[in-house]
mmCIF file of C-alpha atoms in Angstrom:
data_model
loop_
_atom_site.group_PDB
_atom_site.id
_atom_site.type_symbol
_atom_site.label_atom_id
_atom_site.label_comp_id
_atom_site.label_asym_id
_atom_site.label_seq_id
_atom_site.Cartn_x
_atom_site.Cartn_y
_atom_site.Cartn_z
ATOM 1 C CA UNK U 1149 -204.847 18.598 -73.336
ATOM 2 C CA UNK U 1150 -203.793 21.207 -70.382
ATOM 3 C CA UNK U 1151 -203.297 19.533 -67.252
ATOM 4 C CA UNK U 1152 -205.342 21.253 -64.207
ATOM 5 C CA UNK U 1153 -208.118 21.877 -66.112
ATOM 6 C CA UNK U 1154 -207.103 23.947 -68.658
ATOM 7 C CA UNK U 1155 -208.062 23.843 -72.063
ATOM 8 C CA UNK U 1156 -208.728 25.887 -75.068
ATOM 9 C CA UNK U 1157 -212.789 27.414 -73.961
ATOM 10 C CA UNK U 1158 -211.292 28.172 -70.418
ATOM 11 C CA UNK U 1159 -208.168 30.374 -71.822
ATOM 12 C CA UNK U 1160 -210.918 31.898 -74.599
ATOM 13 C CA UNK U 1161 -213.169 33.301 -71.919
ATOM 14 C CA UNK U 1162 -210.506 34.353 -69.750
ATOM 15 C CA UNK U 1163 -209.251 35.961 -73.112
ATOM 16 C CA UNK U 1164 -213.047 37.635 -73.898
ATOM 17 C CA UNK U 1165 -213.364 38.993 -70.294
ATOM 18 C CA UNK U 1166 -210.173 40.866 -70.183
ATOM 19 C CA UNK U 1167 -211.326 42.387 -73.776
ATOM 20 C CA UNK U 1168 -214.483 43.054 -72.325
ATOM 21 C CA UNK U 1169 -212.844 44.670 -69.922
ATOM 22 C CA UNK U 1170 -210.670 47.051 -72.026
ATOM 23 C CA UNK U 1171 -207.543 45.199 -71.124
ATOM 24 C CA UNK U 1172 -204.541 43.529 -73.118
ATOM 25 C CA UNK U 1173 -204.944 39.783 -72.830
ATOM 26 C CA UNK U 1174 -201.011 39.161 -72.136
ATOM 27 C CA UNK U 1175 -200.174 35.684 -70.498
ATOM 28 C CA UNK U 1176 -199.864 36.764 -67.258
ATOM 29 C CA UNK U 1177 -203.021 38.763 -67.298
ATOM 30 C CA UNK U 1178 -205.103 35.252 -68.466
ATOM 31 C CA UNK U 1179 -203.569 33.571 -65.844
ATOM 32 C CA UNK U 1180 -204.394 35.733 -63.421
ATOM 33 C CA UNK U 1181 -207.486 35.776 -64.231
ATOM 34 C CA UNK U 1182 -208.382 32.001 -64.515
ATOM 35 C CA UNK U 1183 -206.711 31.950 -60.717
ATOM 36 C CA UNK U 1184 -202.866 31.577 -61.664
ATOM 37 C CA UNK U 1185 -203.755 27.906 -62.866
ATOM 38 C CA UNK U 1186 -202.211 26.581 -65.734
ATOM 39 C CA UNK U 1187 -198.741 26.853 -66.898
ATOM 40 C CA UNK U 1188 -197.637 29.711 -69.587
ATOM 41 C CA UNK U 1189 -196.776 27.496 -72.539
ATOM 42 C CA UNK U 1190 -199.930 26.259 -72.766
ATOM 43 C CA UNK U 1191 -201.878 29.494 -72.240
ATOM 44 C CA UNK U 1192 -199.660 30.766 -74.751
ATOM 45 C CA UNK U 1193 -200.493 27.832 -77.627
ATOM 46 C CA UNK U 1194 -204.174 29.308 -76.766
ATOM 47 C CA UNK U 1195 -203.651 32.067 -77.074
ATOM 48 C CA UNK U 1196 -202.313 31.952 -80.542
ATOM 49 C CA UNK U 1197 -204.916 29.711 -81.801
ATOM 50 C CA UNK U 1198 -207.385 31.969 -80.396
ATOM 51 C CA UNK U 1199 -205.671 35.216 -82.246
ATOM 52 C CA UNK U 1200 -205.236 33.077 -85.957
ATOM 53 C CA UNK U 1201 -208.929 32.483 -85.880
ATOM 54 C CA UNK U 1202 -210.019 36.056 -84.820
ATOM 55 C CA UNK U 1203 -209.873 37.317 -88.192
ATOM 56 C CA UNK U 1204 -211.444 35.091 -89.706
ATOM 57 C CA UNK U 1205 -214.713 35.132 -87.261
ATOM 58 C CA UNK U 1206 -214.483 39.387 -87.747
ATOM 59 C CA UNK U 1207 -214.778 38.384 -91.726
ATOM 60 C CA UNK U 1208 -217.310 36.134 -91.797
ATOM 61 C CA UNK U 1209 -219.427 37.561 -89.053
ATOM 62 C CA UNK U 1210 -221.421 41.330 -88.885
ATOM 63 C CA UNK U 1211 -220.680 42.551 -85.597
ATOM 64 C CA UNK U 1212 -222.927 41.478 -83.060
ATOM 65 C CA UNK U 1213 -224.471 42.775 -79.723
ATOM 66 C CA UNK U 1214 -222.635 42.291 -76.166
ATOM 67 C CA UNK U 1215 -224.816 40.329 -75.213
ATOM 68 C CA UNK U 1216 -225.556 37.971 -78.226
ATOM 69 C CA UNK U 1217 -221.579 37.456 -78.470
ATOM 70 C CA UNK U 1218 -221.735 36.463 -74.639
ATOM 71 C CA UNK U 1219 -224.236 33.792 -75.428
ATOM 72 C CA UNK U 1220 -222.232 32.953 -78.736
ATOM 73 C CA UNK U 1221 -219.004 32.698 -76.153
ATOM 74 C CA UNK U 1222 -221.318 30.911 -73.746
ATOM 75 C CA UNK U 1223 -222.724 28.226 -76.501
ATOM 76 C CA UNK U 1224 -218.865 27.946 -77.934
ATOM 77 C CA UNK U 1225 -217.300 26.903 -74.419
ATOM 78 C CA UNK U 1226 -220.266 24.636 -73.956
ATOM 79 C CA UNK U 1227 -219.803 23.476 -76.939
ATOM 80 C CA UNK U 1228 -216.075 23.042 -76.312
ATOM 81 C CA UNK U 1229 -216.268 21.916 -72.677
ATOM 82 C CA UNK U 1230 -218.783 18.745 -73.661
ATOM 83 C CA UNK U 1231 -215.969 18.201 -76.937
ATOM 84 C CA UNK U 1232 -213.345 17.915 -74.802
ATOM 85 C CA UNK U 1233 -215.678 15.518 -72.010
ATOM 86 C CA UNK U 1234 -216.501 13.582 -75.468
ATOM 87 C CA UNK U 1235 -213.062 13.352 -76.711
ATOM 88 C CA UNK U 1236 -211.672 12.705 -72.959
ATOM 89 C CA UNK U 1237 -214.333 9.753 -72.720
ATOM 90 C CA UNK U 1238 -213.561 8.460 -76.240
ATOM 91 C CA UNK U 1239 -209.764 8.607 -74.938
ATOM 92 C CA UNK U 1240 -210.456 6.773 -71.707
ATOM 93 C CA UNK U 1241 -212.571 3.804 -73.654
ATOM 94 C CA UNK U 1242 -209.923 4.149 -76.049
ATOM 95 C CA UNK U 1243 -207.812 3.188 -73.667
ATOM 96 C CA UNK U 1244 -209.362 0.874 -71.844
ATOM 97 C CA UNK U 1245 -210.424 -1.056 -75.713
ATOM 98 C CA UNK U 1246 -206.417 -1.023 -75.949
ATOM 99 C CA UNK U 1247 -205.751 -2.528 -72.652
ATOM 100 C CA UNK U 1248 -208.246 -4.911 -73.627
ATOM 101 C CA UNK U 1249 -206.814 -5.847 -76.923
ATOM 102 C CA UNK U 1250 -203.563 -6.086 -75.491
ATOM 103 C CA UNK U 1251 -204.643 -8.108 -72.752
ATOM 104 C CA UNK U 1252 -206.658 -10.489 -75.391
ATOM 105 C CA UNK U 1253 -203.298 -10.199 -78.150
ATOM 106 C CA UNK U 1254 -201.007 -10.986 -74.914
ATOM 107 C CA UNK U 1255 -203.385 -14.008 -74.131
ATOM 108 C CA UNK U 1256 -203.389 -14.971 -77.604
ATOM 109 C CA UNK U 1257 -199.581 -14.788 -77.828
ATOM 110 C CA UNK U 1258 -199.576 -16.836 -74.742
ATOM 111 C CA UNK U 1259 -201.932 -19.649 -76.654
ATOM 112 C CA UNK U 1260 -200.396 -19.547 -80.016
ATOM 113 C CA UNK U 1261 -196.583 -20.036 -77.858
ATOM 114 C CA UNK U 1262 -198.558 -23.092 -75.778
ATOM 115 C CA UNK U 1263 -199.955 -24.247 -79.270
ATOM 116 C CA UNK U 1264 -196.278 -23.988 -80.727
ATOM 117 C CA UNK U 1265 -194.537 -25.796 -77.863
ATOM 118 C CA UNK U 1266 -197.856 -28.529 -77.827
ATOM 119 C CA UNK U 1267 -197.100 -28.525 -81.817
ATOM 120 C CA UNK U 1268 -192.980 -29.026 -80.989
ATOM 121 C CA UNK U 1269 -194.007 -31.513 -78.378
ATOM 122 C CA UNK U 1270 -196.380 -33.286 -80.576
ATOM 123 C CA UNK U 1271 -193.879 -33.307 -83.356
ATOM 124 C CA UNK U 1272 -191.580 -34.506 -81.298
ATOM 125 C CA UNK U 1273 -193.625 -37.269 -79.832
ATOM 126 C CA UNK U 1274 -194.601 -38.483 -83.736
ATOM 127 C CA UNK U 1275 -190.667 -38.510 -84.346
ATOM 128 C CA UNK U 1276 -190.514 -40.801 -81.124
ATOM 129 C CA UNK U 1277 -193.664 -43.044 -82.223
ATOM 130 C CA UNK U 1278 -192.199 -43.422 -85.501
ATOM 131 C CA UNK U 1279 -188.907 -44.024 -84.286
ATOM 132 C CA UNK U 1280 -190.487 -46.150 -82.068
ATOM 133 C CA UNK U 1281 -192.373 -48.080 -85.117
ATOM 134 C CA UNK U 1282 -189.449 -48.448 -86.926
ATOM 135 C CA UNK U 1283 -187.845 -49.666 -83.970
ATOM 136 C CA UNK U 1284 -191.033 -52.575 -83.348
ATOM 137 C CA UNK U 1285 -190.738 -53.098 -87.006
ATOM 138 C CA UNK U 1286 -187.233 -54.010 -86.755
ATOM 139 C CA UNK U 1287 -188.076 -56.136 -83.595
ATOM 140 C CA UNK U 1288 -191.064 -57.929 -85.116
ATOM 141 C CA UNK U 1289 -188.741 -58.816 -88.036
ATOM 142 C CA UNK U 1290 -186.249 -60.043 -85.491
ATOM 143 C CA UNK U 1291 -188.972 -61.838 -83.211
ATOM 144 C CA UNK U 1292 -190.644 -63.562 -86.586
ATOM 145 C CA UNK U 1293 -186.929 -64.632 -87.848
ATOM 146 C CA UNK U 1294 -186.474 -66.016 -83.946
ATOM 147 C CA UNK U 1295 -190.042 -67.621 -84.475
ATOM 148 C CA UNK U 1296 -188.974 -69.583 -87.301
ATOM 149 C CA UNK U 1297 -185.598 -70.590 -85.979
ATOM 150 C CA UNK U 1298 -187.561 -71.900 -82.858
ATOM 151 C CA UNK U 1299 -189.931 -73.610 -84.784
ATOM 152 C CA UNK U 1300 -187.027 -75.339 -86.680
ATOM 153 C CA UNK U 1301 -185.459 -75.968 -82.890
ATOM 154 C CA UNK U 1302 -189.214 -77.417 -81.024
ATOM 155 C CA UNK U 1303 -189.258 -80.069 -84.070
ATOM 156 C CA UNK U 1304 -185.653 -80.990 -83.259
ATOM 157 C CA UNK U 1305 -186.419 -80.888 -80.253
ATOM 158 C CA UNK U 1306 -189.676 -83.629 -80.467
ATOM 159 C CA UNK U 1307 -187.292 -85.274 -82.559
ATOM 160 C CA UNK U 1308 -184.924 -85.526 -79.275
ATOM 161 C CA UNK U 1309 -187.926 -86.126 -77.116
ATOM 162 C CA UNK U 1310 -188.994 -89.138 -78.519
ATOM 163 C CA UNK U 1311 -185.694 -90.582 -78.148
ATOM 164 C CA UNK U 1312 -185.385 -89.196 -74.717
ATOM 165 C CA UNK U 1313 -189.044 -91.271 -74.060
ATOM 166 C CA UNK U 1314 -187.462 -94.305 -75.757
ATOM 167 C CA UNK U 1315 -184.071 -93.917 -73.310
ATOM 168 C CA UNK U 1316 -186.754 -93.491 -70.099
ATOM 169 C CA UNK U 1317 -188.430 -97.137 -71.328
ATOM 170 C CA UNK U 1318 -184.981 -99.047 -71.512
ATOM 171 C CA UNK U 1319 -183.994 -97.207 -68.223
ATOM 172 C CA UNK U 1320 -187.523 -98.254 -66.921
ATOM 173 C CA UNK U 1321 -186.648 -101.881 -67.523
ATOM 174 C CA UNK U 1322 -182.958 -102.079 -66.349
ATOM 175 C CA UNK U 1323 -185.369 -100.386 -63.378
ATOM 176 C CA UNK U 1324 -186.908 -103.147 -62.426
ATOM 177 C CA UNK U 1325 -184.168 -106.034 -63.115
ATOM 178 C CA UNK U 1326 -182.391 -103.470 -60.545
ATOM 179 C CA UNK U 1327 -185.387 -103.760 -58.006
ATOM 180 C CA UNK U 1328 -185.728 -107.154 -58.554
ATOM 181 C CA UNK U 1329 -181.436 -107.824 -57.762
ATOM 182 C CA UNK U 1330 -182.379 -105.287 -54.668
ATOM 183 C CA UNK U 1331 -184.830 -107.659 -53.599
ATOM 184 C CA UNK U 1332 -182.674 -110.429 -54.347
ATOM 185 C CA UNK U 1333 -180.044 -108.618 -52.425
ATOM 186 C CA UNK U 1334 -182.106 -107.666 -48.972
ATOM 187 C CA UNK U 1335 -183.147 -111.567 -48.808
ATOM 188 C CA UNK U 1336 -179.735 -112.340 -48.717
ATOM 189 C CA UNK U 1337 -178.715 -109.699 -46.120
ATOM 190 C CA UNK U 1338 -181.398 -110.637 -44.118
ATOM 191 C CA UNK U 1339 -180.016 -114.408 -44.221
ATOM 192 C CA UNK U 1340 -176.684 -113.090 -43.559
ATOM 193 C CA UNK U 1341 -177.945 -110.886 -41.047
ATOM 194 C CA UNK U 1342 -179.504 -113.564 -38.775
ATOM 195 C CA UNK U 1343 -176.326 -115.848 -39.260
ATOM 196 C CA UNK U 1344 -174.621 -112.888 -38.049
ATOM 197 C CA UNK U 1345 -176.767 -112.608 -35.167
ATOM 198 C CA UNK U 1346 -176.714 -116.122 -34.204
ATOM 199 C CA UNK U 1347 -172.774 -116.173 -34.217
ATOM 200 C CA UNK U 1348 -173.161 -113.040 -32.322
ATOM 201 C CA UNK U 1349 -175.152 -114.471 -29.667
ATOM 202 C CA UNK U 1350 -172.959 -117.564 -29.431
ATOM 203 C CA UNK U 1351 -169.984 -114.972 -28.707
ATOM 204 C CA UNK U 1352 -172.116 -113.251 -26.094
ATOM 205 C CA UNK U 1353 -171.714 -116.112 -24.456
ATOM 206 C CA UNK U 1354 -168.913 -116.613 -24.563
ATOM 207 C CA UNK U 1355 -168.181 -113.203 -23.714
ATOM 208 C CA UNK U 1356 -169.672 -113.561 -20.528
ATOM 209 C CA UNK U 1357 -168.062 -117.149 -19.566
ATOM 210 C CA UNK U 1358 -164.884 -114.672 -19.885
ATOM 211 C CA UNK U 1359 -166.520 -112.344 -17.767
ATOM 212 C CA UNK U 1360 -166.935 -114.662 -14.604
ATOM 213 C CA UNK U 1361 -163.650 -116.457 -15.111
ATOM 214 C CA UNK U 1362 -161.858 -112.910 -15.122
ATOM 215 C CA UNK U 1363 -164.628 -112.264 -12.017
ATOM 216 C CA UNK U 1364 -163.041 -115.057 -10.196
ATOM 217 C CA UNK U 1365 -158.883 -113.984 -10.981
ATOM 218 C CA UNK U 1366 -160.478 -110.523 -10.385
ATOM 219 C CA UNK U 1367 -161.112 -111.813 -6.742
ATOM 220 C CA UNK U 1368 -158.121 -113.334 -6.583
ATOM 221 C CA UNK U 1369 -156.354 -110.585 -7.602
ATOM 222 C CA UNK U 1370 -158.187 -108.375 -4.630
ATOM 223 C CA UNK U 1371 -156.969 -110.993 -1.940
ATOM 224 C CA UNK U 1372 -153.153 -110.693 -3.445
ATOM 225 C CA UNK U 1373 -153.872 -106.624 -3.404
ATOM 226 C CA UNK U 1374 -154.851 -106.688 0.126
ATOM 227 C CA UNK U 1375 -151.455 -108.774 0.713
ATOM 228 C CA UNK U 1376 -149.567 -105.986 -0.914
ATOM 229 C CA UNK U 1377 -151.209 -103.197 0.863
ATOM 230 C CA UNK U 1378 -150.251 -105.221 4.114
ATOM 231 C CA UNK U 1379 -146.924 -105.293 2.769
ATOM 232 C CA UNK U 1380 -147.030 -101.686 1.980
ATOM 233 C CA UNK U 1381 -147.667 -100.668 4.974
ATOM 234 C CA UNK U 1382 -144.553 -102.532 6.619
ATOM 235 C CA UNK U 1383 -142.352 -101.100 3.549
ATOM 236 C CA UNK U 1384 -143.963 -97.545 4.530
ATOM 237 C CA UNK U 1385 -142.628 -98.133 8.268
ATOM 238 C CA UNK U 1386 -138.903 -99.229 7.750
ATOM 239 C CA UNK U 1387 -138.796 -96.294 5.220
ATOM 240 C CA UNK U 1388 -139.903 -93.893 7.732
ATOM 241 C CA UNK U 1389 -136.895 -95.632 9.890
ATOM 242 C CA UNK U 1390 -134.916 -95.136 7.172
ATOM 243 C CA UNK U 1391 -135.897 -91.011 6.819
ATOM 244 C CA UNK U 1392 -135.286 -90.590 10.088
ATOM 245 C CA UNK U 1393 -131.734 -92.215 9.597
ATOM 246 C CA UNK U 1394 -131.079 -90.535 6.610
ATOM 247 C CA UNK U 1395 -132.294 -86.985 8.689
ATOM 248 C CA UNK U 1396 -129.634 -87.962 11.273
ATOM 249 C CA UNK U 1397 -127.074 -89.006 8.547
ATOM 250 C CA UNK U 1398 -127.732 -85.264 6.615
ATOM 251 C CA UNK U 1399 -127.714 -83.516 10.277
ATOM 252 C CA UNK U 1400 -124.230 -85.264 10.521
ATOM 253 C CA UNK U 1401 -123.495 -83.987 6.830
ATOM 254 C CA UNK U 1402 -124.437 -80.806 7.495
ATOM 255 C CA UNK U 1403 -121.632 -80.029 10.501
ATOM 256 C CA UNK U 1404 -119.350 -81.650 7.993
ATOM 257 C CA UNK U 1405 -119.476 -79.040 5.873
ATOM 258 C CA UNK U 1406 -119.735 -76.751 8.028
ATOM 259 C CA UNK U 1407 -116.349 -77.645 9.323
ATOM 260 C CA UNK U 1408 -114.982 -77.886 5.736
ATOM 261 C CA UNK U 1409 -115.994 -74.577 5.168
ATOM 262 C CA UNK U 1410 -114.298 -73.268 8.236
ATOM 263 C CA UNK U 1411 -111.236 -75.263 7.241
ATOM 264 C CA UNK U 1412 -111.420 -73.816 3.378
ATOM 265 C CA UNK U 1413 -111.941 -69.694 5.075
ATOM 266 C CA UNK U 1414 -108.785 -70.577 7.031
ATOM 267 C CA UNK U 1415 -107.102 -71.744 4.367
ATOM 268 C CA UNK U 1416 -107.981 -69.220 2.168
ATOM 269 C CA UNK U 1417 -106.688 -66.438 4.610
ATOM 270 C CA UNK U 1418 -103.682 -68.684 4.699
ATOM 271 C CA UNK U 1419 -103.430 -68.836 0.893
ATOM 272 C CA UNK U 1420 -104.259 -64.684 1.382
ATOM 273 C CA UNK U 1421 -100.870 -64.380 4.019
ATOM 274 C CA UNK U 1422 -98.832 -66.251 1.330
ATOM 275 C CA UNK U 1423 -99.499 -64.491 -1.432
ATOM 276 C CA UNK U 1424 -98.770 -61.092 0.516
ATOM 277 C CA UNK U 1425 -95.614 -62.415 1.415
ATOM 278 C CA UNK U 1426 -95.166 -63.459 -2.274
ATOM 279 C CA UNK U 1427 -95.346 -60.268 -3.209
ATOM 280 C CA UNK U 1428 -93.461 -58.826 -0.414
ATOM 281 C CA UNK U 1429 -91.002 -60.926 -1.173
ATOM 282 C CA UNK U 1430 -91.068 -60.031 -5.064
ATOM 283 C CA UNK U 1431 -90.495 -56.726 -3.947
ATOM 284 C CA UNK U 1432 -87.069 -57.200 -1.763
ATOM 285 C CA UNK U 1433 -85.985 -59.191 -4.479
ATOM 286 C CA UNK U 1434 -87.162 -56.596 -6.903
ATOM 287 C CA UNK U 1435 -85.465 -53.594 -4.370
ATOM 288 C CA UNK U 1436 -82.125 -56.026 -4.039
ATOM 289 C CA UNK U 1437 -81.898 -55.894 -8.204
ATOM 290 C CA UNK U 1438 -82.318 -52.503 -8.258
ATOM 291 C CA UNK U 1439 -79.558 -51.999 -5.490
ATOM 292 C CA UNK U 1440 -77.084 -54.634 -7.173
ATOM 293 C CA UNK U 1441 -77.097 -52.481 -10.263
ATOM 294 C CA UNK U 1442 -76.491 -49.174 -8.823
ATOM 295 C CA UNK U 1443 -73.695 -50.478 -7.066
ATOM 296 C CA UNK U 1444 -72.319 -52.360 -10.449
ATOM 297 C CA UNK U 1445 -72.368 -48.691 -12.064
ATOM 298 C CA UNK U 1446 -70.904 -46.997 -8.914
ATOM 299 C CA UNK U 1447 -68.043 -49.386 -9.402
ATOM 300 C CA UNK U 1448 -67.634 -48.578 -13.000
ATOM 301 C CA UNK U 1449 -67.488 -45.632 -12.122
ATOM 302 C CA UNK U 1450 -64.740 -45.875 -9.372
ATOM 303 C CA UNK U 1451 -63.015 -47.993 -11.382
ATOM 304 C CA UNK U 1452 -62.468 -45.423 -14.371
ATOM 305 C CA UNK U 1453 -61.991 -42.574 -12.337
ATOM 306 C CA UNK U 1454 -59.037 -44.757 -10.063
ATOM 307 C CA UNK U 1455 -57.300 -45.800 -13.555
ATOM 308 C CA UNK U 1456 -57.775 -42.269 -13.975
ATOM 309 C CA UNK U 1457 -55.836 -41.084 -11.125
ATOM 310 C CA UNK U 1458 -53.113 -44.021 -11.217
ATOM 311 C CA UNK U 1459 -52.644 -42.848 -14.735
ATOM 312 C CA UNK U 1460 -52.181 -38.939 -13.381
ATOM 313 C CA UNK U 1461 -50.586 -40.861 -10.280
ATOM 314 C CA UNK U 1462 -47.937 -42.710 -11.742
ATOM 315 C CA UNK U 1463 -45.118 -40.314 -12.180
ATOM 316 C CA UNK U 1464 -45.498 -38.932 -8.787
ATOM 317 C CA UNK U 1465 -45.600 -42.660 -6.466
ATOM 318 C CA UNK U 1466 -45.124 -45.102 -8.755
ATOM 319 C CA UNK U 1467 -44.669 -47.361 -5.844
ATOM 320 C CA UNK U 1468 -48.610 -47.141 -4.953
ATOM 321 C CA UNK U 1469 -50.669 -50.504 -5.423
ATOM 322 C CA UNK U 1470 -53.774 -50.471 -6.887
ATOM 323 C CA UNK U 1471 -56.901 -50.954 -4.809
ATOM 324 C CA UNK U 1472 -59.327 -53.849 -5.608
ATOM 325 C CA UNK U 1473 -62.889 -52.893 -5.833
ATOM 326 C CA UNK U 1474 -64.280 -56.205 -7.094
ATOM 327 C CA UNK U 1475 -65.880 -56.940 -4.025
ATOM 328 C CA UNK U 1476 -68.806 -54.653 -2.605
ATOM 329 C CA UNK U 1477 -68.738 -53.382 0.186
ATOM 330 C CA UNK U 1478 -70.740 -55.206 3.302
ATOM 331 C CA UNK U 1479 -74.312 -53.553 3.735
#
């Protein structure tokens, strides 16, 4: 179909009126003519069709008026015009049935996939139940073989209970011989009790002729106290006397040592003036050494060099006496 509204009928009159006119029905001319609508190719495809069945119509059909082959052009693009509106509204509900069966095939594709996964899920579920059925049948075989063991274990148990019941009888009965020593018992503490409290009462009082006999050397004890205080007192006085003694004693003490300390600075600068002279002396002695030996060595040495000259001496005045050098000279 020619977009714009073009078709087949429009291109044939278009076609019919340039013939009519006593003009070549070229491409350009049709278009032209319908109002430069439609595009070339498809005026062309017309155009063909419309030439392949001229001869045939101009075989078939006597040759007919102007105006009878108007009305026959008229009738055919009528005729083709409500074709095409037939065929273009068979297309559209065509196309809108399709839609419509694709919606309906997409919505059945969407149940038969919910029906598969509900089938996949169900199946799936059955696998669980029966997994699950095995599974209580296992536990029901389990719970029945537990059943009978505990059946075997409550008529041991009765079994146990009845002697348990004939243990609670015996220990019923030593019970009550143990009540009956309890009461036996709590007589005879409460005997012993009151003995107890009699004794205790005669110790009370004795207790408390204790207390006034102690009361009484208690008193006498104050009087001797307030005797000793007395003498306290005088003891505190003569020791008093006796600080202040002591103070003037310690005053005494005091310039004592302050005099021996005078006494030990002077001796100390005394012992100081010794020792200087200790070492002064040291050092004269020290000073006298050192002058002894030089003079030793200086008479060595005038010694050698006189034995020297007596020896170089002795041919000239060999009447010379020697000189003696063996004591030092006075300093």
């Amino acid at each position: 179909m020619a977009r714009g509204g073009i078709n087949k009928a429009v291109v044939q009159k278009a076609r019919q009126a340039l013939l009519a006119r006593g003009e070549h029905p070229s491409i350009d001319a049709v278009r032209i003519e319908m109002g430069n609508t439609g595009s070339k190719t498809t005026i062309h495809r017309y155009l063909k069709e419309l030439e392949s069945l001229q001869p045939t119509a101009t075989l078939s059909v006597p040759a007919l008026s102007e105006s009878l082959s108007q009305l026959v052009a008229q009738l055919a693009e009528r005729l083709q015009e409500e074709g095409a509106e037939q065929i273009e509204t068979a297309r559209v509900q065509f196309e809108q049935a399709r839609e419509t069966l694709q919606a309906q095939l997409q919505i059945s594709q969407q149940a038969l996939a919910a029906l598969q996964q509900q089938q996949q899920i169900q199946a799936a579920a059955l696998a669980s139940e029966s997994e699950a059925l095995a599974t209580c049948r296992s536990a029901l075989q389990t719970e029945q073989s537990r059943n009978a063991s505990l059946n075997q274990s409550v008529g041991e148990l009765n079994l146990r209970l009845a002697d348990r019941d004939e243990q609670i009888r015996s220990l019923e009965d030593k019970h009550q011989h143990a009540r009956d020593a309890l009461e036996h018992y709590r007589a005879a503490s409460r005997e012993q009790r009151e003995q107890d409290q009699r004794r205790h009462e005669a110790q009370v009082q004795q207790v408390q002729m204790e207390v006034r006999q102690l009361q009484q050397t208690l008193i006498v004890k104050q009087d001797e106290l307030t005797r000793l205080n007395r003498d306290n007192e005088r003891l505190l006085v003569e020791a008093r006397q006796a600080q202040r003694e002591r103070q003037g004693l310690q005053d005494v003490r005091e310039q004592q040592a302050l005099e021996v300390r005078t006494l030990s600075a002077n001796l100390a600068q005394s012992l100081g003036a010794r020792e200087e002279l200790l070492r002064q002396n040291q050092g004269l002695a020290e000073h006298v050494a050192g002058v002894t030996l030089v003079l030793e060595e200086t008479q060595q040495a005038l010694r050698l060099a006189l034995a020297q000259l007596q020896e170089q001496a002795e041919p000239v005045q060999p009447s010379l006496s020697p000189i003696d050098f063996s004591e030092p000279p006075d300093l």
